[in-house]
Short mmCIF file of C-alpha atoms in Angstrom, two decimals:
data_model
loop_
_atom_site.label_atom_id
_atom_site.label_comp_id
_atom_site.label_asym_id
_atom_site.label_seq_id
_atom_site.Cartn_x
_atom_site.Cartn_y
_atom_site.Cartn_z
CA MET T 173 0.00 0.00 0.00
CA GLY T 174 2.80 2.40 0.86
CA SER T 175 4.48 1.88 -2.49
CA ALA T 176 1.24 2.33 -4.41
CA PHE T 177 0.46 5.51 -2.46
CA ALA T 178 3.95 6.85 -3.14
CA ASN T 179 3.69 6.09 -6.85
CA GLY T 180 0.31 7.79 -7.03
CA LEU T 181 1.60 10.83 -5.16
CA LEU T 182 4.62 11.05 -7.44
CA ALA T 183 2.41 10.88 -10.54
CA ALA T 184 0.24 13.68 -9.15
CA LEU T 185 3.21 15.88 -8.32
CA LEU T 186 5.14 15.17 -11.52
CA PRO T 187 2.53 14.67 -14.26
CA CYS T 188 3.70 13.56 -17.69
CA ASN T 189 2.67 15.14 -20.95
CA CYS T 190 1.18 12.86 -23.60
CA VAL T 191 3.83 12.41 -26.29
CA LEU T 192 1.21 12.82 -29.00
CA CYS T 193 -1.22 15.52 -27.89
CA GLY T 194 0.62 17.12 -24.95
CA ALA T 195 -2.19 16.59 -22.45
CA SER T 196 -1.09 16.28 -18.82
CA GLY T 197 -1.53 12.93 -17.14
CA PRO T 198 0.24 10.13 -15.28
CA ALA T 199 1.54 8.35 -18.42
CA LEU T 200 3.43 9.10 -21.62
CA LEU T 201 0.30 8.36 -23.65
CA CYS T 202 -3.15 9.63 -22.73
CA PRO T 203 -6.19 7.31 -22.94
CA GLY T 204 -7.62 9.26 -25.87
CA CYS T 205 -4.52 8.91 -28.03
CA ARG T 206 -4.11 5.29 -27.02
CA GLN T 207 -7.65 4.58 -28.21
CA GLN T 208 -7.36 6.66 -31.38
CA PHE T 209 -4.02 5.42 -32.66
CA PHE T 210 -3.43 2.04 -31.04
CA ALA T 211 -6.83 0.38 -30.68
CA ALA T 212 -7.19 -2.87 -32.61
CA THR T 213 -9.67 -1.56 -35.20
CA VAL T 214 -7.79 -2.31 -38.43
CA PRO T 215 -7.84 -5.92 -39.68
CA ARG T 216 -4.37 -6.97 -40.78
CA CYS T 217 -2.85 -9.77 -42.78
CA PRO T 218 -1.67 -12.29 -40.17
CA ILE T 219 1.57 -12.86 -42.08
CA CYS T 220 2.76 -9.37 -43.14
CA ALA T 221 0.45 -7.10 -41.06
CA ASN T 222 -0.62 -5.00 -44.03
CA PRO T 223 -4.19 -3.68 -43.64
CA LEU T 224 -7.00 -5.84 -45.00
CA PRO T 225 -10.49 -4.86 -46.16
CA PRO T 226 -13.13 -4.90 -43.40
CA ALA T 227 -14.50 -8.35 -42.65
CA PRO T 228 -17.00 -9.84 -40.17
CA VAL T 229 -15.49 -9.72 -36.70
CA ASP T 230 -16.17 -13.41 -36.06
CA LEU T 231 -13.96 -14.51 -38.98
CA GLU T 232 -10.23 -14.98 -38.54
CA PRO T 233 -8.21 -12.79 -40.93
CA VAL T 234 -6.81 -14.61 -43.94
CA PRO T 235 -3.46 -13.78 -45.55
CA CYS T 236 -3.41 -10.99 -48.10
CA GLY T 237 -3.13 -11.80 -51.81
CA ARG T 238 0.58 -11.00 -51.88
CA CYS T 239 1.37 -13.41 -49.04
CA GLN T 240 -0.81 -16.11 -50.59
CA ALA T 241 0.94 -15.73 -53.94
CA GLN T 242 4.46 -15.67 -52.50
CA ARG T 243 4.68 -16.67 -48.87
CA PRO T 244 7.45 -14.86 -46.98
CA ALA T 245 10.12 -16.61 -44.93
CA PHE T 246 8.48 -15.31 -41.75
CA ASP T 247 5.24 -16.87 -40.58
CA ALA T 248 3.45 -14.02 -38.83
CA THR T 249 3.71 -10.31 -38.04
CA VAL T 250 2.20 -8.31 -35.19
CA ALA T 251 2.21 -4.50 -35.40
CA ALA T 252 1.02 -1.99 -32.82
CA ALA T 253 0.19 0.82 -35.26
CA ASP T 254 0.58 2.17 -38.77
CA TYR T 255 3.74 4.14 -39.52
CA ALA T 256 1.91 7.38 -40.25
CA LEU T 257 1.34 10.77 -38.64
CA PRO T 258 1.59 11.34 -35.75
CA VAL T 259 3.01 7.93 -34.71
CA ASP T 260 5.94 8.20 -37.11
CA ARG T 261 7.23 11.23 -35.18
CA LEU T 262 7.67 9.06 -32.10
CA VAL T 263 9.85 6.59 -34.01
CA LEU T 264 12.05 9.43 -35.27
CA GLN T 265 12.36 10.83 -31.74
CA LEU T 266 13.54 7.47 -30.45
CA LYS T 267 16.03 6.84 -33.25
CA PHE T 268 17.48 10.29 -33.80
CA ALA T 269 16.76 12.27 -30.62
CA ARG T 270 17.67 9.49 -28.16
CA GLN T 271 14.28 9.58 -26.43
CA LEU T 272 14.86 6.11 -24.98
CA ALA T 273 11.83 6.26 -22.70
CA LEU T 274 9.78 5.85 -25.87
CA ALA T 275 11.23 2.35 -26.32
CA ARG T 276 9.46 1.23 -23.15
CA LEU T 277 6.24 2.84 -24.38
CA PHE T 278 6.58 1.08 -27.75
CA ALA T 279 7.19 -2.23 -25.97
CA GLY T 280 4.07 -1.84 -23.85
CA LEU T 281 1.89 -0.99 -26.85
CA LEU T 282 3.38 -3.86 -28.83
CA ALA T 283 2.82 -6.27 -25.93
CA ASP T 284 -0.85 -5.22 -25.92
CA ALA T 285 -1.03 -5.92 -29.67
CA VAL T 286 0.59 -9.33 -29.18
CA GLN T 287 -1.93 -10.21 -26.47
CA ARG T 288 -4.80 -9.30 -28.80
CA ALA T 289 -3.35 -11.12 -31.81
CA ASP T 290 -2.34 -14.34 -30.07
CA ALA T 291 -5.70 -15.60 -28.83
CA GLY T 292 -4.06 -18.97 -28.21
CA ARG T 293 -3.48 -19.64 -31.93
CA HIS T 294 0.25 -20.22 -31.67
CA PRO T 295 2.75 -20.70 -28.85
CA ARG T 296 4.89 -17.70 -27.99
CA PRO T 297 8.47 -17.60 -29.36
CA ALA T 298 11.20 -19.29 -27.38
CA LEU T 299 13.52 -16.30 -27.88
CA LEU T 300 13.27 -12.69 -29.00
CA CYS T 301 15.90 -11.49 -31.45
CA PRO T 302 16.25 -7.74 -32.03
CA VAL T 303 17.12 -6.88 -35.63
CA PRO T 304 20.85 -6.09 -35.44
CA LEU T 305 22.40 -2.85 -36.65
CA GLY T 306 25.65 -2.68 -38.58
CA LEU T 307 28.71 -1.55 -36.67
CA GLN T 308 28.87 1.83 -38.39
CA ARG T 309 25.25 2.75 -37.68
CA LEU T 310 25.47 1.41 -34.14
CA SER T 311 28.55 3.55 -33.55
CA GLU T 312 26.84 6.63 -34.97
CA ARG T 313 23.60 6.17 -33.02
CA GLY T 314 25.05 4.73 -29.83
CA PHE T 315 22.23 2.21 -29.34
CA ASN T 316 20.07 -0.26 -31.24
CA GLN T 317 16.44 0.84 -31.04
CA ALA T 318 15.26 -2.72 -31.74
CA LEU T 319 17.16 -3.98 -28.69
CA GLU T 320 15.80 -1.15 -26.55
CA ILE T 321 12.28 -2.23 -27.49
CA ALA T 322 12.99 -5.96 -27.20
CA ARG T 323 14.20 -5.84 -23.59
CA PRO T 324 10.98 -4.47 -22.02
CA LEU T 325 8.87 -6.43 -24.54
CA GLY T 326 10.55 -9.63 -23.41
CA LYS T 327 9.78 -8.82 -19.78
CA ALA T 328 6.16 -8.06 -20.61
CA LEU T 329 5.69 -11.30 -22.55
CA GLY T 330 7.89 -13.52 -20.41
CA ILE T 331 10.26 -14.32 -23.29
CA ALA T 332 14.05 -14.27 -23.06
CA VAL T 333 15.88 -11.78 -25.27
CA HIS T 334 19.09 -12.86 -26.99
CA ALA T 335 20.80 -9.67 -28.19
CA LYS T 336 23.31 -11.50 -30.39
CA LEU T 337 21.24 -14.37 -31.69
CA ALA T 338 21.76 -12.79 -35.12
CA VAL T 339 24.57 -10.48 -36.19
CA ARG T 340 24.91 -8.16 -39.15
CA VAL T 341 28.02 -9.18 -41.03
CA ARG T 342 28.13 -6.22 -43.37
CA ASP T 343 27.00 -2.63 -43.23
CA THR T 344 24.19 -1.75 -45.60
CA LEU T 345 22.57 1.44 -46.75
CA ALA T 346 19.50 2.45 -44.77
CA GLN T 347 16.54 0.69 -46.34
CA SER T 348 14.44 3.85 -45.97
CA SER T 349 16.86 5.72 -48.29
CA THR T 350 17.20 2.85 -50.78
CA PRO T 351 14.93 2.71 -53.87
CA HIS T 352 12.23 0.12 -53.40
CA GLY T 353 13.49 -2.07 -56.23
CA ALA T 354 17.02 -2.17 -54.78
CA ARG T 355 16.13 -3.05 -51.20
CA HIS T 356 16.40 -6.80 -51.61
CA ALA T 357 19.92 -6.56 -53.07
CA ASN T 358 20.91 -4.04 -50.39
CA ILE T 359 20.08 -6.39 -47.51
CA ALA T 360 20.96 -9.75 -49.13
CA HIS T 361 23.43 -11.88 -47.13
CA ALA T 362 23.66 -9.21 -44.43
CA PHE T 363 23.03 -11.52 -41.45
CA ALA T 364 24.64 -14.51 -39.79
CA ILE T 365 23.63 -16.81 -36.93
CA PRO T 366 26.63 -17.52 -34.64
CA GLU T 367 25.01 -20.42 -32.74
CA ARG T 368 22.75 -22.69 -34.79
CA ALA T 369 21.86 -24.72 -31.67
CA LEU T 370 19.98 -21.73 -30.23
CA VAL T 371 17.79 -21.52 -33.34
CA GLU T 372 17.30 -25.07 -34.61
CA GLY T 373 13.75 -26.34 -34.15
CA ARG T 374 12.65 -23.22 -32.24
CA HIS T 375 10.15 -20.42 -32.69
CA ILE T 376 12.03 -17.11 -32.93
CA GLY T 377 10.49 -13.66 -32.51
CA LEU T 378 12.09 -10.79 -34.44
CA VAL T 379 11.74 -7.32 -32.93
CA ASP T 380 12.06 -4.03 -34.82
CA ASP T 381 10.73 -0.51 -34.64
CA VAL T 382 9.32 -0.24 -38.18
CA MET T 383 8.46 -2.68 -40.96
CA SER T 384 8.40 -0.97 -44.35
CA SER T 385 8.93 -3.12 -47.43
CA GLY T 386 9.67 -6.07 -45.16
CA GLU T 387 12.92 -6.95 -46.96
CA THR T 388 15.07 -6.72 -43.81
CA LEU T 389 12.79 -9.00 -41.81
CA GLN T 390 12.43 -11.31 -44.82
CA GLU T 391 16.21 -11.69 -45.14
CA LEU T 392 16.70 -12.23 -41.41
CA ALA T 393 13.82 -14.74 -41.25
CA ALA T 394 15.22 -16.61 -44.26
CA THR T 395 18.62 -16.75 -42.56
CA LEU T 396 17.02 -18.15 -39.40
CA LYS T 397 15.08 -20.73 -41.39
CA ARG T 398 18.28 -21.87 -43.14
CA HIS T 399 19.70 -22.47 -39.67
CA GLY T 400 16.74 -24.63 -38.70
CA ALA T 401 14.24 -22.22 -37.11
CA ALA T 402 10.81 -23.86 -37.02
CA ARG T 403 8.82 -20.61 -37.01
CA VAL T 404 9.55 -16.87 -37.18
CA THR T 405 7.20 -14.16 -35.95
CA ASN T 406 7.84 -10.44 -36.42
CA TYR T 407 6.99 -8.04 -33.60
CA VAL T 408 7.15 -4.49 -34.97
CA PHE T 409 5.97 -1.30 -33.37
CA ALA T 410 4.80 0.33 -36.62
CA ARG T 411 3.92 -0.97 -40.09
CA THR T 412 4.29 1.28 -43.14
CA PRO T 413 1.05 1.23 -45.14
CA PRO T 414 1.58 -0.39 -48.57
CA ASN T 415 0.79 2.73 -50.58
CA THR T 416 3.77 4.53 -48.99
CA ASN T 417 6.35 1.72 -49.17
#
């Protein structure tokens, strides 16, 4: 009781401002913005998380036409929100303004999305693997935003995080600045798995801040599958809508 009272008193004395609308409150995200931007109202492809046309709520979503025509190396994707205004500003603040508190917020929102999407359909991953950065970008930024999200996400979901389950063996151009048609070649053969025994026969969860074209997650999932992974699920905070890929 004492701890709860102290936490409540601290929240009252030091209110936060909502990172989206600026309203004062006890959390980084106010209830209104949480409902508006992160409620589970958009049906998504269960494999790539792209939006689907509205369907009866009692029907399970089916894969989109693209995933049915050419199934990706990953088996499922869970996203907390679309990468669009104003959510995209939060991602930029984390990556380029070192607002690391946002990583915990992203993890909490993503954990909520995972809880909604799971519904007992599939077991949780055995390990979470943050998408690794190249050495040059890691040196420039000073942290890996995927790892910063993965750590609190792992705690929330009860899944161990292995920061070096996958490594990036060559630096690549940023996918966001690479022409869409060149993204596959840019990321090809960029990853390695140091310990096959940690992957073989297991369900691996990949964690990243944003999924755009999906080429990075596709390449990493394919690398994991070549090393014996039984299933790969992507956990991404934001998904770029297909018309802006």
